[in-house]
N, CA, C and O atoms as a DFTB+ gen file, in Angstrom:
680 C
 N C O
     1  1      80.736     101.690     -76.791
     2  2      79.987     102.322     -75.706
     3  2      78.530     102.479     -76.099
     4  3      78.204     102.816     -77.237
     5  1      77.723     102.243     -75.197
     6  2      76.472     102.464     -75.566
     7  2      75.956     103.841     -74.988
     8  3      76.572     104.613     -74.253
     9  1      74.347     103.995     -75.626
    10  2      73.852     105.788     -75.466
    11  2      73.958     105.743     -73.607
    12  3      74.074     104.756     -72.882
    13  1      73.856     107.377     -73.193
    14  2      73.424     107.224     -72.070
    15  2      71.802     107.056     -71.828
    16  3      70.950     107.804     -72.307
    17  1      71.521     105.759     -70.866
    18  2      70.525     105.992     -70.353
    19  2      69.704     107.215     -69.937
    20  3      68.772     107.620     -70.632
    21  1      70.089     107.822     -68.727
    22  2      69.410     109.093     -68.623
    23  2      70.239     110.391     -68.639
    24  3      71.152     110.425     -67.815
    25  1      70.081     111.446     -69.422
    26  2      70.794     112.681     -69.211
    27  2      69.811     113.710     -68.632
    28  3      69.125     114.379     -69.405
    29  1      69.736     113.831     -67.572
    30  2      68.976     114.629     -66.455
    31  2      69.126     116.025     -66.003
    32  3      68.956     116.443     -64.858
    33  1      69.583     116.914     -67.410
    34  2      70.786     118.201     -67.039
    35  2      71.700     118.460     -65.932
    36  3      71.907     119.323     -65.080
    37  1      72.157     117.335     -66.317
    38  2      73.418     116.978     -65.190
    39  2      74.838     117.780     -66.619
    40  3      74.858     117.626     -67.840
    41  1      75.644     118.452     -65.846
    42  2      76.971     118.732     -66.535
    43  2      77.736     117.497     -67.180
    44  3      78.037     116.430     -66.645
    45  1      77.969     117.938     -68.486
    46  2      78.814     117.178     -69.025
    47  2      80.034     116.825     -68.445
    48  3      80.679     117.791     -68.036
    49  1      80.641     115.511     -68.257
    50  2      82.075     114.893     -67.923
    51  2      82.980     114.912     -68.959
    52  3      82.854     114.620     -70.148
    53  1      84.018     115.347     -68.235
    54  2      85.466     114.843     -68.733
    55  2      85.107     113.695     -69.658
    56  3      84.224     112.893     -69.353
    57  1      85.847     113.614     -70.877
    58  2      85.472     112.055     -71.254
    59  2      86.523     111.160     -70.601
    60  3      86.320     109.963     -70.396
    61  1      87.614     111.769     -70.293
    62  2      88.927     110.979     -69.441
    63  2      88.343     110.535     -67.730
    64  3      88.791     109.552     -67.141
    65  1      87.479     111.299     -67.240
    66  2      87.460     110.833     -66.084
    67  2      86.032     110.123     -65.670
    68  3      85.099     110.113     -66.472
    69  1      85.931     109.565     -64.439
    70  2      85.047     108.450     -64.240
    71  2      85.887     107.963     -62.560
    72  3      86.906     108.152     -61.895
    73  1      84.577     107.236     -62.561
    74  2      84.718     106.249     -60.657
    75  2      85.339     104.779     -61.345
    76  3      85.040     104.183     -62.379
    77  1      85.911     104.619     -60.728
    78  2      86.488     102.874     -60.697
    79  2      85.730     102.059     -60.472
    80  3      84.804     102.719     -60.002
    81  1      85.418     101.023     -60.461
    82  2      83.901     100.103     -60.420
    83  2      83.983      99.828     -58.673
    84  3      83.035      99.871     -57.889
    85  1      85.151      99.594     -58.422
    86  2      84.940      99.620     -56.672
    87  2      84.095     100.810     -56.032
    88  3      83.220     100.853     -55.168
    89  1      84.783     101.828     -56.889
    90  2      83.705     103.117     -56.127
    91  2      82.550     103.034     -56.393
    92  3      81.715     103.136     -55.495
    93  1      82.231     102.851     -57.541
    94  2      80.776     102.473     -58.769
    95  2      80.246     102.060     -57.787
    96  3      79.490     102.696     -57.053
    97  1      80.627     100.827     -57.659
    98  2      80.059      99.704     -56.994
    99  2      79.308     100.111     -54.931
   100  3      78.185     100.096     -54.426
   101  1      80.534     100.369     -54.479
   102  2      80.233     101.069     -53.376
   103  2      78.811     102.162     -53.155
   104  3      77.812     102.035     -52.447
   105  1      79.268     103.321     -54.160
   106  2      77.864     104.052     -54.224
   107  2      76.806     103.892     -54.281
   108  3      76.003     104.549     -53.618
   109  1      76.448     102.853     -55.195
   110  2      75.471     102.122     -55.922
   111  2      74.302     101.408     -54.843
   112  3      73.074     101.409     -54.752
   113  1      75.745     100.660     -53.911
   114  2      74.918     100.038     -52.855
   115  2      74.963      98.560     -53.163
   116  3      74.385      97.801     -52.384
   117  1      75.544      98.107     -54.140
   118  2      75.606      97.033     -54.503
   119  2      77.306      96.353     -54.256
   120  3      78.276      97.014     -53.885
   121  1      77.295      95.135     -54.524
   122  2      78.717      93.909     -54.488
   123  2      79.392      94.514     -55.968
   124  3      78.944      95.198     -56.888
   125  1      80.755      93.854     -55.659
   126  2      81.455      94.072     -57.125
   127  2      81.352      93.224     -57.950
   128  3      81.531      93.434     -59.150
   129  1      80.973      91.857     -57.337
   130  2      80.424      91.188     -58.548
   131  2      79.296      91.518     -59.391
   132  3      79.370      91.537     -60.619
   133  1      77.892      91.866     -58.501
   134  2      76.967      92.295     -59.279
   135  2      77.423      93.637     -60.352
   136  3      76.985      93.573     -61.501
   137  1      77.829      94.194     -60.174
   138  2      78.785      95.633     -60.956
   139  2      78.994      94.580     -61.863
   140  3      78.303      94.618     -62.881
   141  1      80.043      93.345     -61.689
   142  2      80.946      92.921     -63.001
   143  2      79.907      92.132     -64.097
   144  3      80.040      91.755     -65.261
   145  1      79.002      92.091     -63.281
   146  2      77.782      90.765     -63.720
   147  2      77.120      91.802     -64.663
   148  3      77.400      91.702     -65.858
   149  1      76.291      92.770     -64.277
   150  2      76.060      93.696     -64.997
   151  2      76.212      94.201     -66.431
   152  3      75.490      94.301     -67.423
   153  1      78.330      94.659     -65.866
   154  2      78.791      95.210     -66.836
   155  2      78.734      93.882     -68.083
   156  3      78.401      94.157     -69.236
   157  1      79.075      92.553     -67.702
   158  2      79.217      91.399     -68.914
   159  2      78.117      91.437     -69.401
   160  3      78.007      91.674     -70.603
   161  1      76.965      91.206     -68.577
   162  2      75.512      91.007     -69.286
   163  2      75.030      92.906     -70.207
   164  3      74.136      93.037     -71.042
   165  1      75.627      93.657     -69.866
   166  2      75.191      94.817     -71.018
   167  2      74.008      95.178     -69.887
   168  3      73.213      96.025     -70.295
   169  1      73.860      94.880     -69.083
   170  2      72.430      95.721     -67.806
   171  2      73.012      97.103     -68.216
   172  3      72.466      97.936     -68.939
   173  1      74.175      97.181     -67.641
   174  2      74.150      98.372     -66.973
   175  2      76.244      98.800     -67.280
   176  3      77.163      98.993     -66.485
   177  1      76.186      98.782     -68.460
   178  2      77.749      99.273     -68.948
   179  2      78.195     100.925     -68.292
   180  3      77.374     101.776     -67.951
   181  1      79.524     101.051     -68.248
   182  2      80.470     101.697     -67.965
   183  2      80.365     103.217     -69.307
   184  3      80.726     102.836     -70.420
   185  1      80.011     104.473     -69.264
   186  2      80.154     104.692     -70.634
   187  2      81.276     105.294     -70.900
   188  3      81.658     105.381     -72.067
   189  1      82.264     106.006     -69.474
   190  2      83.668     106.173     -69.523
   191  2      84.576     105.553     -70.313
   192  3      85.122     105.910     -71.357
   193  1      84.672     104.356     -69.517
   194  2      85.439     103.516     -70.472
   195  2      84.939     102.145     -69.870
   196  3      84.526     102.072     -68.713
   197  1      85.007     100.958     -70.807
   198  2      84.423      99.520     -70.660
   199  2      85.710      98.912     -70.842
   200  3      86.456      99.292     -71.745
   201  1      86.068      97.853     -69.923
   202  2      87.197      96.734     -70.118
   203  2      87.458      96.331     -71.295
   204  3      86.645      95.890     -72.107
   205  1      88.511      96.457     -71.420
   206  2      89.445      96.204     -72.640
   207  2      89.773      94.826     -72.615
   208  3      90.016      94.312     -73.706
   209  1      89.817      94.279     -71.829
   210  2      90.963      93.066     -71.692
   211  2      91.677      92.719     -70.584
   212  3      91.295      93.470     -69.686
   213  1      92.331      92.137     -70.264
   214  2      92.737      91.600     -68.871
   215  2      93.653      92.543     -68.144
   216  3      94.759      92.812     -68.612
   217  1      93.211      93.069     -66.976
   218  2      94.363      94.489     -66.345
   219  2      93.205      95.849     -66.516
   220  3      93.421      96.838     -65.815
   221  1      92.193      95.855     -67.304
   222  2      92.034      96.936     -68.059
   223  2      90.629      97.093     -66.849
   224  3      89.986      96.142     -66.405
   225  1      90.421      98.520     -66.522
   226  2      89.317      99.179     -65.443
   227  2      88.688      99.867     -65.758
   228  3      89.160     100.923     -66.178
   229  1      87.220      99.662     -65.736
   230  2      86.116     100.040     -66.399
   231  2      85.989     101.430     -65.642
   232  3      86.531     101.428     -64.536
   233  1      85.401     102.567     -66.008
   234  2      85.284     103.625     -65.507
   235  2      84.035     104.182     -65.434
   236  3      83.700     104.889     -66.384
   237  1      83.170     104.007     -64.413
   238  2      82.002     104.590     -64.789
   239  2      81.651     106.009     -64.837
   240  3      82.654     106.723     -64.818
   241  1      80.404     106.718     -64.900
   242  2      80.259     107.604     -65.048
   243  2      79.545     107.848     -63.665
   244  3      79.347     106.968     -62.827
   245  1      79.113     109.444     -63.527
   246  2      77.792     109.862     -62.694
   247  2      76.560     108.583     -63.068
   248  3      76.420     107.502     -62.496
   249  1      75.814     109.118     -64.152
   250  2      74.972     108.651     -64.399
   251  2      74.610     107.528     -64.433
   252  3      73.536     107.085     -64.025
   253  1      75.681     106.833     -65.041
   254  2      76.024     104.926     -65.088
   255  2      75.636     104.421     -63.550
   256  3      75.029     103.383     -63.286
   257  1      76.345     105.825     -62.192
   258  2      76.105     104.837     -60.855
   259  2      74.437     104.932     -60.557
   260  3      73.595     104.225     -60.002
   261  1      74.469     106.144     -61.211
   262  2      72.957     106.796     -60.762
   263  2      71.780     105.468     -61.692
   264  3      70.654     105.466     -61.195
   265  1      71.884     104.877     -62.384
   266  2      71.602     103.456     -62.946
   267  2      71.594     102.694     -62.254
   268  3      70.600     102.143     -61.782
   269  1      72.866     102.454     -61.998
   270  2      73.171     100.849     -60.989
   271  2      72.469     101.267     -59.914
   272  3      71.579     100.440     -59.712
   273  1      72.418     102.412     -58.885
   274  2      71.358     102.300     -57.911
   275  2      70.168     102.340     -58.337
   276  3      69.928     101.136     -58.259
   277  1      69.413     102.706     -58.653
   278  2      68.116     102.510     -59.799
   279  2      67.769     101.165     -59.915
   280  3      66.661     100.631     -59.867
   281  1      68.779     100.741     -60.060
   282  2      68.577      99.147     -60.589
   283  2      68.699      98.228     -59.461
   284  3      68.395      97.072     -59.754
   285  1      69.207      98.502     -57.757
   286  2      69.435      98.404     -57.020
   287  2      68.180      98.250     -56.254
   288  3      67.741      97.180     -55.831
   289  1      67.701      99.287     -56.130
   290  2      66.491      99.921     -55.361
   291  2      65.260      99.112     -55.838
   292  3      64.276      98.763     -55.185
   293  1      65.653      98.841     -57.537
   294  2      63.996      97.538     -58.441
   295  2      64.620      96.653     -57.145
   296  3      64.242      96.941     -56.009
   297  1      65.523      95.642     -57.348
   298  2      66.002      94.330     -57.349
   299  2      65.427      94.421     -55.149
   300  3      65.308      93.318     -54.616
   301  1      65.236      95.354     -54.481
   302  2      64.905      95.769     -53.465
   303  2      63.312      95.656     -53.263
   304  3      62.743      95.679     -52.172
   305  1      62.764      95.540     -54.401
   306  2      61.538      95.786     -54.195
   307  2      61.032      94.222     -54.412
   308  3      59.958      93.805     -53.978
   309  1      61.918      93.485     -55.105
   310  2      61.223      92.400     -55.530
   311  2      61.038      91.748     -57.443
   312  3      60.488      90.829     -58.051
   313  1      61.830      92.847     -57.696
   314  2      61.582      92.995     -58.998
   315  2      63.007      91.924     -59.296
   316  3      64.077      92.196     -58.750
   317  1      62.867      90.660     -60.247
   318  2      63.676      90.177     -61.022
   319  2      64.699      90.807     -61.738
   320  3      64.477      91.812     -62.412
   321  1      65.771      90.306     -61.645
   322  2      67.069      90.942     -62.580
   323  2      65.955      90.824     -64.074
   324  3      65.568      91.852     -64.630
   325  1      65.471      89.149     -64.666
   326  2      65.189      89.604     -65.533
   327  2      63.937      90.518     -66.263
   328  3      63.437      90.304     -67.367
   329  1      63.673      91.343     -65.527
   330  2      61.855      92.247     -65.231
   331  2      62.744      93.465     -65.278
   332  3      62.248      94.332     -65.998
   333  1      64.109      93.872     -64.644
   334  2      64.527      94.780     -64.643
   335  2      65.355      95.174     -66.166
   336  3      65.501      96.329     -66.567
   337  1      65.855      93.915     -66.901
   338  2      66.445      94.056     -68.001
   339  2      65.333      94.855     -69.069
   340  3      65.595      95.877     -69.704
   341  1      64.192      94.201     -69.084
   342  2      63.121      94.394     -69.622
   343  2      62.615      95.514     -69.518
   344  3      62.326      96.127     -70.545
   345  1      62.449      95.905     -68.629
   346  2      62.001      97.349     -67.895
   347  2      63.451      98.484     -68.665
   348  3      63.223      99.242     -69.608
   349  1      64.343      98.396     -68.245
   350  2      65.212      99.078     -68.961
   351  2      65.393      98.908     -70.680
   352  3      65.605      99.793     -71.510
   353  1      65.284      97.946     -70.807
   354  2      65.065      97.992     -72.445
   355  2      64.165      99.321     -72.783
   356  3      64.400     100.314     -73.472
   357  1      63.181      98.966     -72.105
   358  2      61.643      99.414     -72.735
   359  2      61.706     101.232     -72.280
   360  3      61.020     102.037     -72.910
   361  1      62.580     101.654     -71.173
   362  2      63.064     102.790     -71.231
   363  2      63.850     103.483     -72.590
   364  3      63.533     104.559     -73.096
   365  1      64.937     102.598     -73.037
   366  2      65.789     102.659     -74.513
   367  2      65.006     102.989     -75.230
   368  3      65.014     104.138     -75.672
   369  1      64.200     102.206     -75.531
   370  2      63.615     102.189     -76.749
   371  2      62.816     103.410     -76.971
   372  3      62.645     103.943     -78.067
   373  1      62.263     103.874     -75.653
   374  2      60.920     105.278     -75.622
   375  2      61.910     106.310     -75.493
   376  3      61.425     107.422     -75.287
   377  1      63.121     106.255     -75.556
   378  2      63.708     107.688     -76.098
   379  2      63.956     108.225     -74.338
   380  3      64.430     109.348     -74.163
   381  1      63.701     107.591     -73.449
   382  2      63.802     108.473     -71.843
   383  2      65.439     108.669     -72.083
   384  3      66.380     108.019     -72.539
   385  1      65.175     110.038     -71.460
   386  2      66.640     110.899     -71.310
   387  2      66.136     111.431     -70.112
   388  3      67.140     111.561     -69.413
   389  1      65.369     111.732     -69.605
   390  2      65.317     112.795     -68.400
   391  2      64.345     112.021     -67.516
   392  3      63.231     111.546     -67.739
   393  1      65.447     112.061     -66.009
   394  2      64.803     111.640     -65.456
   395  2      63.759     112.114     -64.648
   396  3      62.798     111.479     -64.212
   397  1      64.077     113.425     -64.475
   398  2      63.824     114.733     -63.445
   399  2      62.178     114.285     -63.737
   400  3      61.475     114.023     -62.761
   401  1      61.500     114.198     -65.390
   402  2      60.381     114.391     -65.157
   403  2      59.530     113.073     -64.962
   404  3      58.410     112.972     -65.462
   405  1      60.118     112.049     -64.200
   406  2      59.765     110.846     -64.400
   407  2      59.458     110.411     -62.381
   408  3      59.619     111.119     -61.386
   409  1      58.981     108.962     -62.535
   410  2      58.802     108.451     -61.633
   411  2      58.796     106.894     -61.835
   412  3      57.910     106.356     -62.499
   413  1      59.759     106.225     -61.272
   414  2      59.404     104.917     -61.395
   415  2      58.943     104.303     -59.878
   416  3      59.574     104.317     -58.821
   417  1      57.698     103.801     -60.163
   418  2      57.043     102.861     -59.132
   419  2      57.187     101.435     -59.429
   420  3      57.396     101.066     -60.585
   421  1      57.089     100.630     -58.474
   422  2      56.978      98.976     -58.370
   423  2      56.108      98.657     -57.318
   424  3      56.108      99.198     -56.213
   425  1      55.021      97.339     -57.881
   426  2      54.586      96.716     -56.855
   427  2      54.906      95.370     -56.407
   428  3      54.104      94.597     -55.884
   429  1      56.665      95.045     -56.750
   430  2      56.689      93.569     -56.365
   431  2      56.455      92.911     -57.695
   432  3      56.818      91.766     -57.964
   433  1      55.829      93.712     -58.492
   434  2      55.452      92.405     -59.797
   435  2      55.840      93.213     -61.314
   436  3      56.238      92.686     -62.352
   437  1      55.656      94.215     -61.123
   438  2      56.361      94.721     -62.283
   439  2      56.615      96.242     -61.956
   440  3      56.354      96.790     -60.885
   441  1      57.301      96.957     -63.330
   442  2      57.667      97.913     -62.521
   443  2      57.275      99.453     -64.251
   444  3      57.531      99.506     -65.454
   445  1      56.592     100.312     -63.245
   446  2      55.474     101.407     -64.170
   447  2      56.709     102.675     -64.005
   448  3      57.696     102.862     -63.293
   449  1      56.053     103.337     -65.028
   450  2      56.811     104.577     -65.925
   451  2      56.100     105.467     -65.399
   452  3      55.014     105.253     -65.937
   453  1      55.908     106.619     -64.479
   454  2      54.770     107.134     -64.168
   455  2      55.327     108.498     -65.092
   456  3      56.357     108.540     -64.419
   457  1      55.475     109.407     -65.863
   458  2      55.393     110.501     -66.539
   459  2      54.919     111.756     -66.444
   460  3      55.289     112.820     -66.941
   461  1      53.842     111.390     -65.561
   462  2      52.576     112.446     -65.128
   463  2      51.378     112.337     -64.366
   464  3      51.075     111.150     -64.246
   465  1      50.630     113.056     -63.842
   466  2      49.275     112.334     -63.165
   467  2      48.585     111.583     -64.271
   468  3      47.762     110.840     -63.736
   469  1      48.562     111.457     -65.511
   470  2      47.632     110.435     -66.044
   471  2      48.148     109.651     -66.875
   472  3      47.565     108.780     -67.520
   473  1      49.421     109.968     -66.896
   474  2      50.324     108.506     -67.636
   475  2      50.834     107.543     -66.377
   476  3      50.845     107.865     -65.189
   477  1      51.145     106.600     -66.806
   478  2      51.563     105.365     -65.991
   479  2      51.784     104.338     -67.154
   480  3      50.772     103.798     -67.601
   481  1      53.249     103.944     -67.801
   482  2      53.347     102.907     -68.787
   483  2      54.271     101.758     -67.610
   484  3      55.146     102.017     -66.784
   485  1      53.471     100.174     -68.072
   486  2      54.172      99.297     -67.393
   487  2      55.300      98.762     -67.845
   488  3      55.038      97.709     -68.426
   489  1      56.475      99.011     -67.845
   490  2      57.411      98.709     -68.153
   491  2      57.895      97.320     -68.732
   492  3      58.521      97.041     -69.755
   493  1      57.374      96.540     -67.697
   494  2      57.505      94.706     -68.173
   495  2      57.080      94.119     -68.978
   496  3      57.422      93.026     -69.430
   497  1      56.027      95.004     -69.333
   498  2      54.978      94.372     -69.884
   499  2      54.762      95.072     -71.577
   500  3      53.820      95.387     -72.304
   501  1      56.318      95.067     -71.633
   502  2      56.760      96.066     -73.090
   503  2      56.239      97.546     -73.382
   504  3      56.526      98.176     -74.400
   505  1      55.639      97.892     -72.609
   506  2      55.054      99.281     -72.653
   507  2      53.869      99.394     -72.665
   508  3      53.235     100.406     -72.963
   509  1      53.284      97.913     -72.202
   510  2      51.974      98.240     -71.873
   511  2      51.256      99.007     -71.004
   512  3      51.420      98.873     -69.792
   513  1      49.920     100.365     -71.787
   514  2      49.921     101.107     -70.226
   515  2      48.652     100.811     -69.502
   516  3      47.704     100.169     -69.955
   517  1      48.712     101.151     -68.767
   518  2      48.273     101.114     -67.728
   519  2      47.250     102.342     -67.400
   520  3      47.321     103.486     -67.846
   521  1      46.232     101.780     -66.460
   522  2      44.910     103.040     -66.215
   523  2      45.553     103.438     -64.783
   524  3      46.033     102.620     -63.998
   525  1      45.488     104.688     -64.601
   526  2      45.819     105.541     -63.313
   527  2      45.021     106.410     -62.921
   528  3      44.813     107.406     -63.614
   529  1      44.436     106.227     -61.785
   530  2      44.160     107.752     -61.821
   531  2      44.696     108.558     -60.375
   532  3      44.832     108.067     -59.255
   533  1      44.914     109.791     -60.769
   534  2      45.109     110.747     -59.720
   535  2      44.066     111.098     -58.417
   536  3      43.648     112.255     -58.459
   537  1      43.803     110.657     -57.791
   538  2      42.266     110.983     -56.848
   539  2      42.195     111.931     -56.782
   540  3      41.043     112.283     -57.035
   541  1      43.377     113.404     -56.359
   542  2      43.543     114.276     -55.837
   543  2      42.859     115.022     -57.260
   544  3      41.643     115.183     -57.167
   545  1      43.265     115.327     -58.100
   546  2      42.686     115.787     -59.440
   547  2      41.281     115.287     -59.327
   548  3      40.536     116.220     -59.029
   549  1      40.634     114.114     -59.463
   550  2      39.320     113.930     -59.446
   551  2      38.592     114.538     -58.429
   552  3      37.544     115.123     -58.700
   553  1      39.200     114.443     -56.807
   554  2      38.621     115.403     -56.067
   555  2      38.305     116.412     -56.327
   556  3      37.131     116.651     -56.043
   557  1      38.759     117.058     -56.701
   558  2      39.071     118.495     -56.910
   559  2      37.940     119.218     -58.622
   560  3      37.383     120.275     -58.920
   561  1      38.120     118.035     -59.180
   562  2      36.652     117.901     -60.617
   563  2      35.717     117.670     -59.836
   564  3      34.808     118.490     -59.963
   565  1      35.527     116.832     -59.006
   566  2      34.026     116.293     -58.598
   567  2      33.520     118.186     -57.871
   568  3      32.535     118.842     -58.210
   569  1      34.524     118.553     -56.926
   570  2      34.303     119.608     -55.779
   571  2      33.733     120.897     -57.177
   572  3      32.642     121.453     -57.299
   573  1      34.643     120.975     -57.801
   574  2      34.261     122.187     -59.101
   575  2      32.928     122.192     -59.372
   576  3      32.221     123.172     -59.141
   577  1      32.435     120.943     -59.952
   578  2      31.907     120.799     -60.820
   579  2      29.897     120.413     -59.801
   580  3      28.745     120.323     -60.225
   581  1      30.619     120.302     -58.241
   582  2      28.982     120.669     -57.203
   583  2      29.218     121.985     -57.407
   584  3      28.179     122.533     -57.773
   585  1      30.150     122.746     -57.328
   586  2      30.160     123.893     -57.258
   587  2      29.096     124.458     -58.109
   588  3      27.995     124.892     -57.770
   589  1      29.982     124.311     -60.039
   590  2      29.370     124.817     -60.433
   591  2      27.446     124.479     -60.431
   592  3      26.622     125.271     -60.891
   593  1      27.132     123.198     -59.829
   594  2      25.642     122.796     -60.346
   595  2      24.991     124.174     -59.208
   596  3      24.354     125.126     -59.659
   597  1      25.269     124.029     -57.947
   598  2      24.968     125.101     -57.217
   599  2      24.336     126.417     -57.164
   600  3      23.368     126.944     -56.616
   601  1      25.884     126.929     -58.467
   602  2      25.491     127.896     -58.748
   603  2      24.570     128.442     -59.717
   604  3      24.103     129.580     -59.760
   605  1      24.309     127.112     -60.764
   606  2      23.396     127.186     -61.330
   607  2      21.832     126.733     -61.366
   608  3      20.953     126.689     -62.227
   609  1      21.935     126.446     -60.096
   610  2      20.280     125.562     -59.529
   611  2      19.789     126.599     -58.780
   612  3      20.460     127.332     -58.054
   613  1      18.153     126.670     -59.041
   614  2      17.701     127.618     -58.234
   615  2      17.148     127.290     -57.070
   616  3      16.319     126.381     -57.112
   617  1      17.481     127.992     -55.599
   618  2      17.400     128.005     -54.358
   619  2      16.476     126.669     -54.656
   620  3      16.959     125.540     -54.563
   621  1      14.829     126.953     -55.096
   622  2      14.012     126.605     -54.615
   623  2      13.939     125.028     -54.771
   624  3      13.386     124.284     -53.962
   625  1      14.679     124.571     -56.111
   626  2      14.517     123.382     -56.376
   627  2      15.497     122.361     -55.887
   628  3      16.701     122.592     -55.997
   629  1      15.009     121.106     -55.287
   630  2      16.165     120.325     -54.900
   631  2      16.147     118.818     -55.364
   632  3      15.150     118.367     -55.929
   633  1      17.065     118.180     -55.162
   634  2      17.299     116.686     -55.650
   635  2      16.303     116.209     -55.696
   636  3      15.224     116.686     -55.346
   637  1      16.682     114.499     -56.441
   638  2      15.419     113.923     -56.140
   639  2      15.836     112.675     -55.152
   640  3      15.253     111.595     -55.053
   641  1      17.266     113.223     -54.294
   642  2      16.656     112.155     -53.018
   643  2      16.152     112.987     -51.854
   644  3      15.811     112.323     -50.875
   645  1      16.033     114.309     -51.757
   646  2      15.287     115.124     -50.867
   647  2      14.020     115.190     -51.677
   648  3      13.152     114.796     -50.899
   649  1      13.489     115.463     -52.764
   650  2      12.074     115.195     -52.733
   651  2      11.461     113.726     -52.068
   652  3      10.472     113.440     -51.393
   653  1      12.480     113.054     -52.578
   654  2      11.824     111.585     -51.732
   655  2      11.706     111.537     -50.470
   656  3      10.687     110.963     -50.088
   657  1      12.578     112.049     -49.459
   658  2      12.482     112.624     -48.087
   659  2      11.703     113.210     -47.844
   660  3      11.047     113.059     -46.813
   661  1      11.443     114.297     -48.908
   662  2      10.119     115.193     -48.356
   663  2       8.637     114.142     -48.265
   664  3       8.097     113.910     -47.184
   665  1       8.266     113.739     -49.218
   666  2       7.472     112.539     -49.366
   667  2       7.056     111.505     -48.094
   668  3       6.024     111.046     -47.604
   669  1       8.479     111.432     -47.876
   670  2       7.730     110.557     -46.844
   671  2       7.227     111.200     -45.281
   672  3       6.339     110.892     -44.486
   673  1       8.254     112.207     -45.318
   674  2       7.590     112.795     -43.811
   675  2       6.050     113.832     -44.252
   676  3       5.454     114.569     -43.467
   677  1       5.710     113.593     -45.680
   678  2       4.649     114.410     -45.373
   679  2       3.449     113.751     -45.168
   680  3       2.435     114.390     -44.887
């Protein structure tokens, strides 16, 4: 069995119980082949229990479906099965457990880690990051920061594109 992808303070499971991949599959939003395709290629394993052998029914978890739609929703946007393998690797590897404080965006071409207003890591692109910015935050610096000049300029003196105005109408 491999780690879980994301643990999102979601309650611990039964280790005996789990969805059947039909249900998996159903929830997910996806075919049962893609589920089986998945589970062979290691995308997106079962951590209940993984097929044994012939007869034997993989059991997924919460979280496992909460994946497969995840992975559902990329493949929706435009994003390659193999951009999405990649992209999930590159989640593994950075230690993500929680999703709560996360955001994943896509534009069709690859797909970003957003973390916070000033993180944004591109996923595809092995963790290359990426420049973001928040406007709403910069608004809000630019608005402060007339503020403060305001309050520190005296009445009498003004810019120098109103002195240039003054200039010419005089």
């Amino acid at each position: 069995m491999t780690d879980l992808l994301f643990t999102d303070g979601l309650p611990d499971l039964d280790p005996e119980a789990g969805y059947r991949g039909a249900v998996a599959a159903r929830a997910a939003g996806i075919t049962y082949r893609q589920l089986d395709y998945w589970a062979r290629t290691e995308l997106v394993e079962p951590t209940i229990r993984n097929a044994s052998g012939s007869g034997s029914q993989r059991l997924y978890g919460f979280r496992d479906i909460l994946v497969l739609k995840l992975v559902k929703r990329l493949l929706d946007t435009g994003i390659s099965l193999q951009q999405i393998r990649t992209a999930v690797e590159q989640l593994r590897a950075a230690g993500i457990r929680d999703l709560a404080g996360t955001t994943l965006m896509s534009d069709g071409a690859s797909v970003y880690l957003c973390t916070s207003n000033d993180e944004v890591i591109d996923l595809v692109s092995r963790g290359q990051g990426v420049f973001g910015i928040a406007v709403g935050k910069v608004l809000h610096e630019v608005e402060a920061t007339l503020v403060d000049f305001e309050a520190t300029t005296p009445d009498s003196s003004v810019d120098e594109l109103a002195q240039r105005r003054a200039k010419r109408t005089a």
